[in-house]
CSV table of C-alpha atoms in Angstrom, one decimal:
chain,number,residue,atom,x,y,z
Y,1082,MET,CA,16.0,-7.5,-9.8
Y,1083,ALA,CA,15.5,-4.3,-7.8
Y,1084,LEU,CA,13.6,-1.4,-9.2
Y,1085,SER,CA,15.5,1.9,-9.4
Y,1086,LEU,CA,13.8,5.0,-8.1
Y,1087,ASP,CA,13.4,6.1,-11.7
Y,1088,ASP,CA,11.6,2.7,-12.4
Y,1089,ILE,CA,9.2,3.4,-9.5
Y,1090,ALA,CA,8.4,6.8,-10.9
Y,1091,LEU,CA,8.0,5.3,-14.4
Y,1092,LEU,CA,5.5,2.6,-13.1
Y,1093,PHE,CA,3.3,5.4,-11.7
Y,1094,ALA,CA,3.7,7.5,-14.8
Y,1095,ARG,CA,2.7,4.6,-17.1
Y,1096,HIS,CA,0.1,2.8,-15.0
Y,1097,GLY,CA,-0.9,5.2,-12.3
Y,1098,HIS,CA,-3.9,6.4,-14.3
Y,1099,THR,CA,-5.5,3.0,-14.2
Y,1100,GLN,CA,-8.6,2.7,-12.0
Y,1101,TYR,CA,-8.1,1.5,-8.4
Y,1102,THR,CA,-10.3,-1.6,-8.6
Y,1103,GLY,CA,-13.8,-0.9,-7.5
Y,1104,GLU,CA,-13.0,2.6,-6.2
Y,1105,PRO,CA,-13.5,6.2,-7.5
Y,1106,VAL,CA,-9.8,6.9,-7.7
Y,1107,THR,CA,-6.8,5.9,-9.8
Y,1108,GLN,CA,-3.9,3.9,-8.6
Y,1109,LEU,CA,-1.8,7.1,-8.4
Y,1110,GLU,CA,-4.5,9.1,-6.6
Y,1111,HIS,CA,-4.8,6.3,-4.1
Y,1112,ALA,CA,-1.1,6.2,-3.5
Y,1113,LEU,CA,-0.8,10.0,-3.1
Y,1114,GLN,CA,-3.8,10.1,-0.8
Y,1115,SER,CA,-2.4,7.3,1.4
Y,1116,ALA,CA,1.0,9.1,1.7
Y,1117,LEU,CA,-0.7,12.4,2.4
Y,1118,LEU,CA,-2.8,10.9,5.3
Y,1119,ALA,CA,0.4,9.4,6.7
Y,1120,GLU,CA,2.2,12.7,6.4
Y,1121,GLN,CA,-0.7,14.6,8.0
Y,1122,GLU,CA,-0.5,12.2,11.0
Y,1123,GLY,CA,3.2,12.8,11.5
Y,1124,ALA,CA,4.3,9.3,10.4
Y,1125,ALA,CA,8.0,8.5,10.1
Y,1126,PRO,CA,9.4,8.9,6.5
Y,1127,SER,CA,9.6,5.1,6.2
Y,1128,LEU,CA,5.8,4.8,6.8
Y,1129,ILE,CA,5.0,7.7,4.4
Y,1130,VAL,CA,7.1,5.8,1.8
Y,1131,ALA,CA,5.3,2.5,2.6
Y,1132,SER,CA,2.0,4.3,2.3
Y,1133,LEU,CA,3.0,5.7,-1.1
Y,1134,LEU,CA,4.2,2.3,-2.4
Y,1135,HIS,CA,1.9,-0.2,-0.6
Y,1136,ASP,CA,-0.1,-1.1,-3.7
Y,1137,LEU,CA,2.7,-0.8,-6.3
Y,1138,GLY,CA,2.3,-4.5,-6.8
Y,1139,HIS,CA,-1.0,-3.9,-8.5
Y,1140,LEU,CA,0.9,-2.1,-11.3
Y,1141,LEU,CA,3.1,-5.0,-12.2
Y,1142,GLU,CA,0.5,-7.1,-13.9
Y,1143,ASP,CA,-2.8,-6.4,-15.6
Y,1144,LEU,CA,-5.4,-8.8,-14.2
Y,1145,GLY,CA,-8.4,-7.1,-15.7
Y,1146,GLN,CA,-10.9,-4.6,-14.3
Y,1147,THR,CA,-11.9,-6.3,-11.0
Y,1148,PRO,CA,-9.8,-9.5,-10.4
Y,1149,THR,CA,-11.7,-10.3,-7.2
Y,1150,LEU,CA,-14.9,-10.9,-9.2
Y,1151,ALA,CA,-12.9,-13.6,-11.0
Y,1152,GLY,CA,-11.8,-15.1,-7.7
Y,1153,ILE,CA,-8.2,-13.8,-8.1
Y,1154,ASP,CA,-6.1,-12.6,-5.2
Y,1155,ASP,CA,-3.2,-10.8,-7.0
Y,1156,LEU,CA,-0.9,-11.1,-3.9
Y,1157,HIS,CA,0.3,-7.6,-4.6
Y,1158,GLN,CA,1.7,-7.1,-1.1
Y,1159,TYR,CA,4.2,-9.9,-1.8
Y,1160,ARG,CA,4.7,-9.5,-5.6
Y,1161,ILE,CA,6.4,-6.1,-5.2
Y,1162,LEU,CA,8.8,-7.1,-2.4
Y,1163,PRO,CA,11.5,-8.6,-4.6
Y,1164,PHE,CA,11.6,-5.5,-6.6
Y,1165,LEU,CA,12.0,-3.2,-3.6
Y,1166,ARG,CA,14.3,-5.4,-1.5
Y,1167,GLY,CA,17.8,-4.0,-1.6
Y,1168,VAL,CA,16.4,-0.5,-2.3
Y,1169,PHE,CA,14.3,0.3,0.8
Y,1170,SER,CA,14.8,-0.7,4.4
Y,1171,ASP,CA,12.6,-3.2,6.3
Y,1172,ALA,CA,10.8,-0.3,7.9
Y,1173,VAL,CA,9.3,0.4,4.5
Y,1174,LEU,CA,9.0,-3.2,3.2
Y,1175,ALA,CA,7.4,-4.8,6.3
Y,1176,PRO,CA,4.3,-2.6,6.5
Y,1177,ILE,CA,3.8,-3.2,2.7
Y,1178,ALA,CA,4.0,-6.9,3.2
Y,1179,LEU,CA,1.7,-6.8,6.2
Y,1180,HIS,CA,-1.0,-4.4,5.1
Y,1181,VAL,CA,-3.3,-7.1,3.8
Y,1182,ASP,CA,-3.0,-9.1,7.0
Y,1183,ALA,CA,-3.7,-5.8,8.9
Y,1184,LYS,CA,-7.1,-5.8,7.3
Y,1185,ARG,CA,-7.7,-9.3,8.5
Y,1186,TYR,CA,-6.5,-8.2,12.0
Y,1187,LEU,CA,-8.8,-5.1,12.1
Y,1188,CYS,CA,-11.8,-7.2,11.1
Y,1189,ALA,CA,-11.1,-9.4,14.1
Y,1190,THR,CA,-10.4,-6.7,16.6
Y,1191,ASP,CA,-12.5,-3.7,15.7
Y,1192,ALA,CA,-16.2,-4.4,15.8
Y,1193,ASP,CA,-17.0,-1.5,13.4
Y,1194,TYR,CA,-14.2,-2.0,10.9
Y,1195,PHE,CA,-15.8,-4.6,8.6
Y,1196,SER,CA,-18.7,-2.3,7.9
Y,1197,THR,CA,-16.4,0.4,6.5
Y,1198,LEU,CA,-14.9,-1.9,3.8
Y,1199,SER,CA,-15.8,-1.4,0.2
Y,1200,ALA,CA,-17.4,-4.2,-1.7
Y,1201,ASP,CA,-14.1,-5.0,-3.4
Y,1202,SER,CA,-12.3,-5.0,0.0
Y,1203,VAL,CA,-14.9,-7.5,1.3
Y,1204,ARG,CA,-14.3,-9.8,-1.7
Y,1205,SER,CA,-10.6,-9.6,-1.4
Y,1206,LEU,CA,-10.7,-10.3,2.3
Y,1207,GLN,CA,-12.2,-13.7,1.6
Y,1208,LEU,CA,-9.6,-14.4,-1.1
Y,1209,GLN,CA,-6.9,-13.3,1.3
Y,1210,GLY,CA,-7.8,-15.8,4.0
Y,1211,GLY,CA,-10.7,-14.1,5.8
Y,1212,VAL,CA,-11.0,-12.6,9.2
Y,1213,PHE,CA,-8.2,-13.7,11.7
Y,1214,ASP,CA,-9.3,-15.8,14.6
Y,1215,VAL,CA,-8.2,-14.7,18.1
Y,1216,GLU,CA,-4.9,-16.6,18.0
Y,1217,GLN,CA,-4.0,-15.3,14.5
Y,1218,ALA,CA,-4.8,-11.8,15.5
Y,1219,ALA,CA,-2.6,-12.0,18.6
Y,1220,ALA,CA,0.3,-13.5,16.6
Y,1221,PHE,CA,0.0,-10.9,13.9
Y,1222,ILE,CA,0.1,-7.8,16.2
Y,1223,ASP,CA,3.2,-9.2,17.9
Y,1224,ARG,CA,5.1,-9.2,14.6
Y,1225,PRO,CA,7.7,-6.4,14.0
Y,1226,HIS,CA,6.1,-3.5,12.1
Y,1227,ALA,CA,2.6,-4.9,12.6
Y,1228,VAL,CA,1.5,-1.7,14.4
Y,1229,ASP,CA,2.8,0.4,11.4
Y,1230,ALA,CA,1.0,-2.0,9.0
Y,1231,VAL,CA,-2.3,-1.3,10.9
Y,1232,ARG,CA,-1.8,2.5,10.7
Y,1233,LEU,CA,-1.0,2.0,6.9
Y,1234,ARG,CA,-4.2,-0.1,6.5
Y,1235,ARG,CA,-6.4,2.6,8.0
Y,1236,TRP,CA,-4.9,5.3,5.6
Y,1237,ASP,CA,-5.3,2.8,2.8
Y,1238,ASP,CA,-9.0,2.4,3.6
Y,1239,ARG,CA,-9.5,6.2,3.7
Y,1240,ALA,CA,-7.5,7.0,0.6
Y,1241,LYS,CA,-10.4,6.6,-1.9
Y,1242,THR,CA,-11.8,10.1,-2.2
Y,1243,ALA,CA,-12.6,11.2,-5.7
Y,1244,GLY,CA,-11.1,14.6,-6.5
Y,1245,MET,CA,-9.1,15.0,-3.3
Y,1246,ALA,CA,-6.3,17.5,-3.7
Y,1247,THR,CA,-2.8,16.1,-2.8
Y,1248,PRO,CA,0.8,17.0,-3.4
Y,1249,ASP,CA,2.4,15.3,-6.4
Y,1250,PHE,CA,4.7,12.3,-6.5
Y,1251,ALA,CA,7.8,14.4,-6.2
Y,1252,HIS,CA,6.6,15.8,-2.9
Y,1253,PHE,CA,6.6,12.3,-1.4
Y,1254,ALA,CA,9.6,11.1,-3.3
Y,1255,ARG,CA,11.7,13.4,-1.1
Y,1256,TYR,CA,11.1,10.9,1.7
Y,1257,PHE,CA,12.9,8.2,-0.2
Y,1258,ASP,CA,16.5,9.0,0.7
Y,1259,PRO,CA,16.4,8.3,4.4
Y,1260,CYS,CA,14.6,5.1,3.8
Y,1261,LEU,CA,17.1,3.6,1.3
Y,1262,VAL,CA,19.2,0.7,2.2
Y,1263,ALA,CA,22.2,2.9,1.3
Y,1264,PRO,CA,21.0,6.4,2.3
Y,1265,GLY,CA,22.3,9.2,0.2
Y,1266,ALA,CA,22.3,7.0,-2.9
Y,1267,GLY,CA,18.9,8.3,-4.0
Y,1268,ARG,CA,17.8,11.5,-5.6
Y,1269,VAL,CA,14.5,13.2,-5.7
Y,1270,ILE,CA,12.6,12.1,-8.8
Y,1271,GLN,CA,9.4,13.0,-10.5
Y,1272,ALA,CA,6.8,10.8,-12.1
Y,1273,ARG,CA,6.8,11.6,-15.8
């Protein structure tokens, strides 16, 4: 069952205040910071929306304070897809689905990247399959939307700044309409 745009706003309104595991920001702050970084770099609307929604799967289930400490990979990048499919285009969905593998790719291809990861990101990396080998990295980057997923991953990693000023949810919700499977069917909404 697909989420409506109002349902998405409601998820953020109800659960966005929860702590982003192991980081000094909430789920909503992380989403807004990610979207802002995408916007500041002139990303396409679809990538701004993907940046806003990439961790929405974390809001679907309460797995406790730090699931990685319990050895749990919540598969958030896949858990949200059935709820967004039929609402948003593949240009939004694919970077969301691939943003975890983008971390595995960056660890394999950027010598400095691993050292920038937070403790929770290091733990989740192991639960998510670890660093790609050379063949896996090459296969990943050849996938459609993989380059966008790598861009999203870099914003995701930087979107953890306590107290950072960002526009509100409604500001980024204005990017929804051109990304909908049926453009023009959406409307600008606000998190309650």
